[in-house]
PDB file of N, CA and C in Angstrom:
ATOM      1  N   MET A 120     -42.170  28.315  21.731  1.00 78.00           N
ATOM      2  CA  MET A 120     -42.258  26.935  21.298  1.00 78.00           C
ATOM      3  C   MET A 120     -41.100  26.640  20.340  1.00 78.00           C
ATOM      4  N   ALA A 121     -40.425  25.560  20.566  1.00 84.00           N
ATOM      5  CA  ALA A 121     -39.278  25.181  19.741  1.00 84.00           C
ATOM      6  C   ALA A 121     -39.742  24.601  18.407  1.00 84.00           C
ATOM      7  N   LEU A 122     -38.976  24.883  17.388  1.00 86.00           N
ATOM      8  CA  LEU A 122     -39.242  24.332  16.065  1.00 86.00           C
ATOM      9  C   LEU A 122     -38.731  22.897  16.032  1.00 86.00           C
ATOM     10  N   ARG A 123     -39.571  21.977  15.628  1.00 89.00           N
ATOM     11  CA  ARG A 123     -39.170  20.568  15.565  1.00 89.00           C
ATOM     12  C   ARG A 123     -39.027  20.160  14.099  1.00 89.00           C
ATOM     13  N   LEU A 124     -37.840  19.749  13.749  1.00 84.00           N
ATOM     14  CA  LEU A 124     -37.560  19.300  12.386  1.00 84.00           C
ATOM     15  C   LEU A 124     -37.041  17.874  12.428  1.00 84.00           C
ATOM     16  N   GLU A 125     -37.467  17.091  11.472  1.00 87.00           N
ATOM     17  CA  GLU A 125     -36.939  15.742  11.349  1.00 87.00           C
ATOM     18  C   GLU A 125     -35.807  15.780  10.327  1.00 87.00           C
ATOM     19  N   ILE A 126     -34.643  15.340  10.739  1.00 82.00           N
ATOM     20  CA  ILE A 126     -33.486  15.313   9.844  1.00 82.00           C
ATOM     21  C   ILE A 126     -33.402  13.919   9.245  1.00 82.00           C
ATOM     22  N   SER A 127     -33.573  13.844   7.925  1.00 82.00           N
ATOM     23  CA  SER A 127     -33.589  12.538   7.270  1.00 82.00           C
ATOM     24  C   SER A 127     -32.213  12.120   6.761  1.00 82.00           C
ATOM     25  N   LYS A 128     -31.414  13.081   6.353  1.00 82.00           N
ATOM     26  CA  LYS A 128     -30.076  12.766   5.843  1.00 82.00           C
ATOM     27  C   LYS A 128     -29.111  13.849   6.290  1.00 82.00           C
ATOM     28  N   THR A 129     -27.882  13.447   6.502  1.00 86.00           N
ATOM     29  CA  THR A 129     -26.839  14.391   6.882  1.00 86.00           C
ATOM     30  C   THR A 129     -25.658  14.205   5.950  1.00 86.00           C
ATOM     31  N   TYR A 130     -25.135  15.313   5.443  1.00 85.00           N
ATOM     32  CA  TYR A 130     -23.944  15.279   4.604  1.00 85.00           C
ATOM     33  C   TYR A 130     -22.888  16.186   5.204  1.00 85.00           C
ATOM     34  N   PHE A 131     -21.647  15.814   4.977  1.00 89.00           N
ATOM     35  CA  PHE A 131     -20.511  16.612   5.413  1.00 89.00           C
ATOM     36  C   PHE A 131     -19.707  16.975   4.174  1.00 89.00           C
ATOM     37  N   TRP A 132     -19.140  18.170   4.174  1.00 86.00           N
ATOM     38  CA  TRP A 132     -18.463  18.683   2.996  1.00 86.00           C
ATOM     39  C   TRP A 132     -17.021  19.030   3.312  1.00 86.00           C
ATOM     40  N   SER A 133     -16.139  18.740   2.364  1.00 88.00           N
ATOM     41  CA  SER A 133     -14.736  19.122   2.500  1.00 88.00           C
ATOM     42  C   SER A 133     -14.222  19.553   1.136  1.00 88.00           C
ATOM     43  N   ASP A 134     -13.309  20.517   1.155  1.00 88.00           N
ATOM     44  CA  ASP A 134     -12.670  20.910  -0.101  1.00 88.00           C
ATOM     45  C   ASP A 134     -11.311  20.230  -0.246  1.00 88.00           C
ATOM     46  N   SER A 135     -11.055  19.218   0.579  1.00 91.00           N
ATOM     47  CA  SER A 135      -9.800  18.471   0.509  1.00 91.00           C
ATOM     48  C   SER A 135     -10.051  17.049   0.003  1.00 91.00           C
ATOM     49  N   LYS A 136      -9.605  16.784  -1.211  1.00 92.00           N
ATOM     50  CA  LYS A 136      -9.753  15.439  -1.762  1.00 92.00           C
ATOM     51  C   LYS A 136      -8.879  14.440  -1.011  1.00 92.00           C
ATOM     52  N   ILE A 137      -7.772  14.909  -0.475  1.00 94.00           N
ATOM     53  CA  ILE A 137      -6.891  14.020   0.287  1.00 94.00           C
ATOM     54  C   ILE A 137      -7.601  13.536   1.547  1.00 94.00           C
ATOM     55  N   VAL A 138      -8.198  14.449   2.282  1.00 94.00           N
ATOM     56  CA  VAL A 138      -8.928  14.072   3.499  1.00 94.00           C
ATOM     57  C   VAL A 138     -10.069  13.118   3.155  1.00 94.00           C
ATOM     58  N   LEU A 139     -10.790  13.395   2.101  1.00 94.00           N
ATOM     59  CA  LEU A 139     -11.894  12.523   1.705  1.00 94.00           C
ATOM     60  C   LEU A 139     -11.401  11.129   1.326  1.00 94.00           C
ATOM     61  N   SER A 140     -10.240  11.048   0.698  1.00 94.00           N
ATOM     62  CA  SER A 140      -9.696   9.727   0.361  1.00 94.00           C
ATOM     63  C   SER A 140      -9.287   8.978   1.624  1.00 94.00           C
ATOM     64  N   TRP A 141      -8.779   9.686   2.631  1.00 95.00           N
ATOM     65  CA  TRP A 141      -8.439   9.050   3.913  1.00 95.00           C
ATOM     66  C   TRP A 141      -9.686   8.477   4.577  1.00 95.00           C
ATOM     67  N   ILE A 142     -10.777   9.221   4.548  1.00 94.00           N
ATOM     68  CA  ILE A 142     -12.012   8.782   5.200  1.00 94.00           C
ATOM     69  C   ILE A 142     -12.537   7.503   4.559  1.00 94.00           C
ATOM     70  N   LYS A 143     -12.295   7.331   3.271  1.00 92.00           N
ATOM     71  CA  LYS A 143     -12.772   6.149   2.563  1.00 92.00           C
ATOM     72  C   LYS A 143     -11.856   4.936   2.742  1.00 92.00           C
ATOM     73  N   LYS A 144     -10.668   5.136   3.313  1.00 93.00           N
ATOM     74  CA  LYS A 144      -9.720   4.043   3.527  1.00 93.00           C
ATOM     75  C   LYS A 144      -9.920   3.401   4.890  1.00 93.00           C
ATOM     76  N   GLN A 145      -9.363   2.205   5.040  1.00 93.00           N
ATOM     77  CA  GLN A 145      -9.272   1.607   6.370  1.00 93.00           C
ATOM     78  C   GLN A 145      -8.187   2.357   7.119  1.00 93.00           C
ATOM     79  N   SER A 146      -8.462   2.724   8.341  1.00 90.00           N
ATOM     80  CA  SER A 146      -7.506   3.540   9.093  1.00 90.00           C
ATOM     81  C   SER A 146      -6.174   2.826   9.309  1.00 90.00           C
ATOM     82  N   SER A 147      -6.163   1.499   9.247  1.00 92.00           N
ATOM     83  CA  SER A 147      -4.907   0.751   9.412  1.00 92.00           C
ATOM     84  C   SER A 147      -3.928   1.021   8.266  1.00 92.00           C
ATOM     85  N   GLN A 148      -4.410   1.556   7.161  1.00 94.00           N
ATOM     86  CA  GLN A 148      -3.553   1.883   6.021  1.00 94.00           C
ATOM     87  C   GLN A 148      -2.902   3.257   6.159  1.00 94.00           C
ATOM     88  N   LEU A 149      -3.257   3.987   7.201  1.00 95.00           N
ATOM     89  CA  LEU A 149      -2.785   5.358   7.369  1.00 95.00           C
ATOM     90  C   LEU A 149      -1.771   5.452   8.499  1.00 95.00           C
ATOM     91  N   LYS A 150      -0.989   6.521   8.487  1.00 95.00           N
ATOM     92  CA  LYS A 150      -0.048   6.749   9.579  1.00 95.00           C
ATOM     93  C   LYS A 150      -0.825   7.060  10.857  1.00 95.00           C
ATOM     94  N   THR A 151      -0.216   6.764  11.989  1.00 96.00           N
ATOM     95  CA  THR A 151      -0.897   6.800  13.284  1.00 96.00           C
ATOM     96  C   THR A 151      -1.640   8.103  13.552  1.00 96.00           C
ATOM     97  N   PHE A 152      -0.992   9.233  13.360  1.00 97.00           N
ATOM     98  CA  PHE A 152      -1.617  10.525  13.653  1.00 97.00           C
ATOM     99  C   PHE A 152      -2.904  10.699  12.849  1.00 97.00           C
ATOM    100  N   VAL A 153      -2.821  10.445  11.560  1.00 96.00           N
ATOM    101  CA  VAL A 153      -3.991  10.585  10.680  1.00 96.00           C
ATOM    102  C   VAL A 153      -5.010   9.494  10.999  1.00 96.00           C
ATOM    103  N   ALA A 154      -4.540   8.275  11.211  1.00 96.00           N
ATOM    104  CA  ALA A 154      -5.433   7.144  11.481  1.00 96.00           C
ATOM    105  C   ALA A 154      -6.301   7.390  12.709  1.00 96.00           C
ATOM    106  N   ASN A 155      -5.723   7.966  13.753  1.00 97.00           N
ATOM    107  CA  ASN A 155      -6.493   8.237  14.972  1.00 97.00           C
ATOM    108  C   ASN A 155      -7.644   9.195  14.702  1.00 97.00           C
ATOM    109  N   ARG A 156      -7.402  10.210  13.918  1.00 96.00           N
ATOM    110  CA  ARG A 156      -8.446  11.184  13.612  1.00 96.00           C
ATOM    111  C   ARG A 156      -9.479  10.626  12.639  1.00 96.00           C
ATOM    112  N   VAL A 157      -9.005   9.888  11.654  1.00 96.00           N
ATOM    113  CA  VAL A 157      -9.910   9.281  10.675  1.00 96.00           C
ATOM    114  C   VAL A 157     -10.812   8.250  11.356  1.00 96.00           C
ATOM    115  N   THR A 158     -10.259   7.487  12.289  1.00 97.00           N
ATOM    116  CA  THR A 158     -11.061   6.503  13.019  1.00 97.00           C
ATOM    117  C   THR A 158     -12.214   7.178  13.744  1.00 97.00           C
ATOM    118  N   LYS A 159     -11.948   8.302  14.368  1.00 97.00           N
ATOM    119  CA  LYS A 159     -13.003   9.043  15.072  1.00 97.00           C
ATOM    120  C   LYS A 159     -14.087   9.493  14.086  1.00 97.00           C
ATOM    121  N   ILE A 160     -13.671  10.014  12.934  1.00 96.00           N
ATOM    122  CA  ILE A 160     -14.627  10.438  11.898  1.00 96.00           C
ATOM    123  C   ILE A 160     -15.442   9.248  11.411  1.00 96.00           C
ATOM    124  N   GLN A 161     -14.769   8.117  11.167  1.00 96.00           N
ATOM    125  CA  GLN A 161     -15.457   6.922  10.681  1.00 96.00           C
ATOM    126  C   GLN A 161     -16.428   6.358  11.718  1.00 96.00           C
ATOM    127  N   ASP A 162     -16.100   6.517  12.996  1.00 97.00           N
ATOM    128  CA  ASP A 162     -17.002   6.056  14.058  1.00 97.00           C
ATOM    129  C   ASP A 162     -18.275   6.894  14.122  1.00 97.00           C
ATOM    130  N   LEU A 163     -18.173   8.153  13.757  1.00 96.00           N
ATOM    131  CA  LEU A 163     -19.298   9.080  13.890  1.00 96.00           C
ATOM    132  C   LEU A 163     -20.075   9.313  12.595  1.00 96.00           C
ATOM    133  N   SER A 164     -19.573   8.783  11.475  1.00 95.00           N
ATOM    134  CA  SER A 164     -20.236   9.008  10.190  1.00 95.00           C
ATOM    135  C   SER A 164     -19.920   7.866   9.234  1.00 95.00           C
ATOM    136  N   CYS A 165     -20.626   7.850   8.107  1.00 91.00           N
ATOM    137  CA  CYS A 165     -20.366   6.883   7.035  1.00 91.00           C
ATOM    138  C   CYS A 165     -19.644   7.613   5.910  1.00 91.00           C
ATOM    139  N   ASP A 166     -18.794   6.899   5.188  1.00 86.00           N
ATOM    140  CA  ASP A 166     -18.057   7.579   4.116  1.00 86.00           C
ATOM    141  C   ASP A 166     -18.983   8.109   3.020  1.00 86.00           C
ATOM    142  N   GLU A 167     -20.177   7.515   2.868  1.00 87.00           N
ATOM    143  CA  GLU A 167     -21.128   8.002   1.867  1.00 87.00           C
ATOM    144  C   GLU A 167     -21.679   9.384   2.217  1.00 87.00           C
ATOM    145  N   GLN A 168     -21.549   9.781   3.472  1.00 91.00           N
ATOM    146  CA  GLN A 168     -22.041  11.094   3.891  1.00 91.00           C
ATOM    147  C   GLN A 168     -21.065  12.208   3.525  1.00 91.00           C
ATOM    148  N   TRP A 169     -19.870  11.847   3.157  1.00 91.00           N
ATOM    149  CA  TRP A 169     -18.832  12.845   2.894  1.00 91.00           C
ATOM    150  C   TRP A 169     -18.808  13.199   1.422  1.00 91.00           C
ATOM    151  N   CYS A 170     -18.769  14.486   1.142  1.00 87.00           N
ATOM    152  CA  CYS A 170     -18.839  14.987  -0.228  1.00 87.00           C
ATOM    153  C   CYS A 170     -17.750  16.027  -0.466  1.00 87.00           C
ATOM    154  N   TYR A 171     -17.369  16.140  -1.697  1.00 87.00           N
ATOM    155  CA  TYR A 171     -16.378  17.137  -2.094  1.00 87.00           C
ATOM    156  C   TYR A 171     -17.085  18.411  -2.545  1.00 87.00           C
ATOM    157  N   VAL A 172     -16.539  19.540  -2.126  1.00 83.00           N
ATOM    158  CA  VAL A 172     -16.989  20.834  -2.632  1.00 83.00           C
ATOM    159  C   VAL A 172     -15.745  21.592  -3.084  1.00 83.00           C
ATOM    160  N   SER A 173     -15.761  22.085  -4.299  1.00 82.00           N
ATOM    161  CA  SER A 173     -14.596  22.803  -4.823  1.00 82.00           C
ATOM    162  C   SER A 173     -14.418  24.125  -4.091  1.00 82.00           C
ATOM    163  N   LEU A 174     -13.232  24.666  -4.172  1.00 79.00           N
ATOM    164  CA  LEU A 174     -12.952  25.944  -3.514  1.00 79.00           C
ATOM    165  C   LEU A 174     -13.869  27.054  -4.013  1.00 79.00           C
ATOM    166  N   VAL A 175     -14.165  27.045  -5.296  1.00 77.00           N
ATOM    167  CA  VAL A 175     -15.005  28.116  -5.850  1.00 77.00           C
ATOM    168  C   VAL A 175     -16.470  27.978  -5.445  1.00 77.00           C
ATOM    169  N   ASP A 176     -16.899  26.763  -5.056  1.00 77.00           N
ATOM    170  CA  ASP A 176     -18.287  26.537  -4.658  1.00 77.00           C
ATOM    171  C   ASP A 176     -18.479  26.474  -3.143  1.00 77.00           C
ATOM    172  N   ASN A 177     -17.421  26.674  -2.385  1.00 78.00           N
ATOM    173  CA  ASN A 177     -17.474  26.513  -0.939  1.00 78.00           C
ATOM    174  C   ASN A 177     -17.824  27.834  -0.247  1.00 78.00           C
ATOM    175  N   PRO A 178     -19.040  27.957   0.291  1.00 76.00           N
ATOM    176  CA  PRO A 178     -19.413  29.215   0.944  1.00 76.00           C
ATOM    177  C   PRO A 178     -18.587  29.510   2.194  1.00 76.00           C
ATOM    178  N   ALA A 179     -18.038  28.493   2.840  1.00 77.00           N
ATOM    179  CA  ALA A 179     -17.218  28.719   4.038  1.00 77.00           C
ATOM    180  C   ALA A 179     -15.946  29.490   3.700  1.00 77.00           C
ATOM    181  N   ASP A 180     -15.467  29.354   2.471  1.00 77.00           N
ATOM    182  CA  ASP A 180     -14.254  30.069   2.081  1.00 77.00           C
ATOM    183  C   ASP A 180     -14.474  31.578   1.976  1.00 77.00           C
ATOM    184  N   LEU A 181     -15.711  32.006   1.936  1.00 73.00           N
ATOM    185  CA  LEU A 181     -15.985  33.445   1.926  1.00 73.00           C
ATOM    186  C   LEU A 181     -15.681  34.070   3.282  1.00 73.00           C
ATOM    187  N   ILE A 182     -16.048  33.369   4.344  1.00 72.00           N
ATOM    188  CA  ILE A 182     -15.929  33.985   5.663  1.00 72.00           C
ATOM    189  C   ILE A 182     -14.678  33.580   6.423  1.00 72.00           C
ATOM    190  N   SER A 183     -14.034  32.468   6.061  1.00 71.00           N
ATOM    191  CA  SER A 183     -12.862  32.037   6.832  1.00 71.00           C
ATOM    192  C   SER A 183     -11.706  33.036   6.769  1.00 71.00           C
ATOM    193  N   PRO A 184     -11.390  33.652   5.616  1.00 70.00           N
ATOM    194  CA  PRO A 184     -10.326  34.655   5.632  1.00 70.00           C
ATOM    195  C   PRO A 184     -10.844  36.045   6.008  1.00 70.00           C
ATOM    196  N   GLY A 185     -12.131  36.163   6.143  1.00 74.00           N
ATOM    197  CA  GLY A 185     -12.744  37.460   6.431  1.00 74.00           C
ATOM    198  C   GLY A 185     -13.238  38.085   5.139  1.00 74.00           C
ATOM    199  N   VAL A 186     -14.412  38.627   5.183  1.00 75.00           N
ATOM    200  CA  VAL A 186     -14.984  39.240   3.994  1.00 75.00           C
ATOM    201  C   VAL A 186     -15.749  40.492   4.421  1.00 75.00           C
ATOM    202  N   ASN A 187     -15.701  41.467   3.571  1.00 77.00           N
ATOM    203  CA  ASN A 187     -16.452  42.691   3.791  1.00 77.00           C
ATOM    204  C   ASN A 187     -17.944  42.345   3.778  1.00 77.00           C
ATOM    205  N   PRO A 188     -18.718  42.813   4.755  1.00 77.00           N
ATOM    206  CA  PRO A 188     -20.148  42.478   4.797  1.00 77.00           C
ATOM    207  C   PRO A 188     -20.898  42.793   3.503  1.00 77.00           C
ATOM    208  N   SER A 189     -20.519  43.848   2.807  1.00 78.00           N
ATOM    209  CA  SER A 189     -21.213  44.164   1.554  1.00 78.00           C
ATOM    210  C   SER A 189     -20.932  43.101   0.495  1.00 78.00           C
ATOM    211  N   LYS A 190     -19.727  42.540   0.493  1.00 75.00           N
ATOM    212  CA  LYS A 190     -19.409  41.449  -0.445  1.00 75.00           C
ATOM    213  C   LYS A 190     -20.216  40.203  -0.099  1.00 75.00           C
ATOM    214  N   LEU A 191     -20.379  39.943   1.191  1.00 72.00           N
ATOM    215  CA  LEU A 191     -21.155  38.788   1.630  1.00 72.00           C
ATOM    216  C   LEU A 191     -22.609  38.917   1.182  1.00 72.00           C
ATOM    217  N   LEU A 192     -23.153  40.106   1.281  1.00 72.00           N
ATOM    218  CA  LEU A 192     -24.533  40.331   0.849  1.00 72.00           C
ATOM    219  C   LEU A 192     -24.715  40.084  -0.645  1.00 72.00           C
ATOM    220  N   GLU A 193     -23.669  40.317  -1.433  1.00 74.00           N
ATOM    221  CA  GLU A 193     -23.732  40.146  -2.887  1.00 74.00           C
ATOM    222  C   GLU A 193     -23.456  38.711  -3.333  1.00 74.00           C
ATOM    223  N   SER A 194     -22.969  37.880  -2.442  1.00 74.00           N
ATOM    224  CA  SER A 194     -22.496  36.550  -2.821  1.00 74.00           C
ATOM    225  C   SER A 194     -23.631  35.572  -3.109  1.00 74.00           C
ATOM    226  N   HIS A 195     -23.575  34.957  -4.281  1.00 69.00           N
ATOM    227  CA  HIS A 195     -24.547  33.910  -4.610  1.00 69.00           C
ATOM    228  C   HIS A 195     -24.256  32.641  -3.819  1.00 69.00           C
ATOM    229  N   LEU A 196     -22.993  32.436  -3.405  1.00 70.00           N
ATOM    230  CA  LEU A 196     -22.651  31.241  -2.632  1.00 70.00           C
ATOM    231  C   LEU A 196     -23.300  31.264  -1.259  1.00 70.00           C
ATOM    232  N   TRP A 197     -23.335  32.426  -0.657  1.00 64.00           N
ATOM    233  CA  TRP A 197     -23.854  32.514   0.700  1.00 64.00           C
ATOM    234  C   TRP A 197     -25.375  32.576   0.725  1.00 64.00           C
ATOM    235  N   TRP A 198     -25.971  33.281  -0.219  1.00 59.00           N
ATOM    236  CA  TRP A 198     -27.414  33.498  -0.185  1.00 59.00           C
ATOM    237  C   TRP A 198     -28.161  32.747  -1.279  1.00 59.00           C
ATOM    238  N   GLY A 199     -27.438  32.221  -2.240  1.00 56.00           N
ATOM    239  CA  GLY A 199     -28.082  31.527  -3.345  1.00 56.00           C
ATOM    240  C   GLY A 199     -28.344  30.073  -3.021  1.00 56.00           C
ATOM    241  N   LYS A 200     -28.328  29.249  -4.037  1.00 55.00           N
ATOM    242  CA  LYS A 200     -28.590  27.823  -3.879  1.00 55.00           C
ATOM    243  C   LYS A 200     -27.533  27.211  -2.966  1.00 55.00           C
ATOM    244  N   LEU A 201     -27.991  26.465  -1.994  1.00 54.00           N
ATOM    245  CA  LEU A 201     -27.061  25.802  -1.083  1.00 54.00           C
ATOM    246  C   LEU A 201     -26.357  24.655  -1.786  1.00 54.00           C
ATOM    247  N   VAL A 202     -25.215  24.296  -1.255  1.00 53.00           N
ATOM    248  CA  VAL A 202     -24.485  23.147  -1.778  1.00 53.00           C
ATOM    249  C   VAL A 202     -25.396  21.934  -1.632  1.00 53.00           C
ATOM    250  N   SER A 203     -25.503  21.155  -2.686  1.00 57.00           N
ATOM    251  CA  SER A 203     -26.439  20.038  -2.675  1.00 57.00           C
ATOM    252  C   SER A 203     -25.735  18.725  -2.961  1.00 57.00           C
ATOM    253  N   LYS A 204     -26.443  17.644  -2.730  1.00 53.00           N
ATOM    254  CA  LYS A 204     -25.909  16.316  -3.012  1.00 53.00           C
ATOM    255  C   LYS A 204     -25.624  16.181  -4.500  1.00 53.00           C
ATOM    256  N   GLU A 205     -26.412  16.843  -5.351  1.00 56.00           N
ATOM    257  CA  GLU A 205     -26.176  16.772  -6.790  1.00 56.00           C
ATOM    258  C   GLU A 205     -24.796  17.326  -7.142  1.00 56.00           C
ATOM    259  N   LEU A 206     -24.388  18.378  -6.464  1.00 57.00           N
ATOM    260  CA  LEU A 206     -23.064  18.945  -6.683  1.00 57.00           C
ATOM    261  C   LEU A 206     -21.995  17.934  -6.297  1.00 57.00           C
ATOM    262  N   ALA A 207     -22.213  17.231  -5.211  1.00 52.00           N
ATOM    263  CA  ALA A 207     -21.242  16.239  -4.749  1.00 52.00           C
ATOM    264  C   ALA A 207     -21.113  15.099  -5.746  1.00 52.00           C
ATOM    265  N   ASP A 208     -22.208  14.720  -6.367  1.00 56.00           N
ATOM    266  CA  ASP A 208     -22.179  13.610  -7.304  1.00 56.00           C
ATOM    267  C   ASP A 208     -21.398  13.929  -8.573  1.00 56.00           C
ATOM    268  N   LYS A 209     -21.125  15.208  -8.831  1.00 54.00           N
ATOM    269  CA  LYS A 209     -20.381  15.594 -10.028  1.00 54.00           C
ATOM    270  C   LYS A 209     -18.907  15.213  -9.924  1.00 54.00           C
ATOM    271  N   GLU A 210     -18.402  15.125  -8.731  1.00 54.00           N
ATOM    272  CA  GLU A 210     -16.969  14.966  -8.518  1.00 54.00           C
ATOM    273  C   GLU A 210     -16.683  13.624  -7.859  1.00 54.00           C
ATOM    274  N   GLU A 211     -15.898  12.796  -8.516  1.00 56.00           N
ATOM    275  CA  GLU A 211     -15.512  11.520  -7.927  1.00 56.00           C
ATOM    276  C   GLU A 211     -14.214  11.710  -7.158  1.00 56.00           C
ATOM    277  N   ILE A 212     -14.150  11.148  -5.976  1.00 51.00           N
ATOM    278  CA  ILE A 212     -12.949  11.253  -5.157  1.00 51.00           C
ATOM    279  C   ILE A 212     -12.009  10.124  -5.543  1.00 51.00           C
ATOM    280  N   VAL A 213     -10.801  10.488  -5.900  1.00 52.00           N
ATOM    281  CA  VAL A 213      -9.798   9.520  -6.315  1.00 52.00           C
ATOM    282  C   VAL A 213      -8.720   9.476  -5.249  1.00 52.00           C
ATOM    283  N   ASP A 214      -8.294   8.280  -4.897  1.00 51.00           N
ATOM    284  CA  ASP A 214      -7.218   8.119  -3.933  1.00 51.00           C
ATOM    285  C   ASP A 214      -5.949   8.704  -4.538  1.00 51.00           C
ATOM    286  N   PRO A 215      -5.357   9.737  -3.933  1.00 52.00           N
ATOM    287  CA  PRO A 215      -4.169  10.373  -4.508  1.00 52.00           C
ATOM    288  C   PRO A 215      -3.007   9.407  -4.693  1.00 52.00           C
ATOM    289  N   GLU A 216      -2.882   8.427  -3.795  1.00 56.00           N
ATOM    290  CA  GLU A 216      -1.770   7.477  -3.904  1.00 56.00           C
ATOM    291  C   GLU A 216      -1.949   6.537  -5.084  1.00 56.00           C
ATOM    292  N   SER A 217      -3.183   6.164  -5.402  1.00 53.00           N
ATOM    293  CA  SER A 217      -3.403   5.237  -6.509  1.00 53.00           C
ATOM    294  C   SER A 217      -3.380   5.937  -7.860  1.00 53.00           C
ATOM    295  N   SER A 218      -3.475   7.260  -7.853  1.00 49.00           N
ATOM    296  CA  SER A 218      -3.494   7.979  -9.128  1.00 49.00           C
ATOM    297  C   SER A 218      -2.126   8.530  -9.508  1.00 49.00           C
ATOM    298  N   LEU A 219      -1.114   8.220  -8.712  1.00 40.00           N
ATOM    299  CA  LEU A 219       0.237   8.699  -9.033  1.00 40.00           C
ATOM    300  C   LEU A 219       0.905   7.808 -10.049  1.00 40.00           C
TER     301      LEU A 219
END
């Protein structure tokens, strides 16, 4: 028997503030290559669903370069508290172009 879960909210995480600032912009303000990809993201999600996660808090960064399994077992990022919306609310995304 399959497990049935109701998903009430969905969040997406990125450790790139630049990408997050692009997602919050109108795609017409971006160069064509980036605009095409951002448009697809915007069609499939809302900008409020996108959150920033710092490099030190990102569990995906443990496995992307490869990690020794014993280190993974010891990691609080992988087995501890999951990244939460509260963590996302700590960091405001600033448009890099407007902050120069």
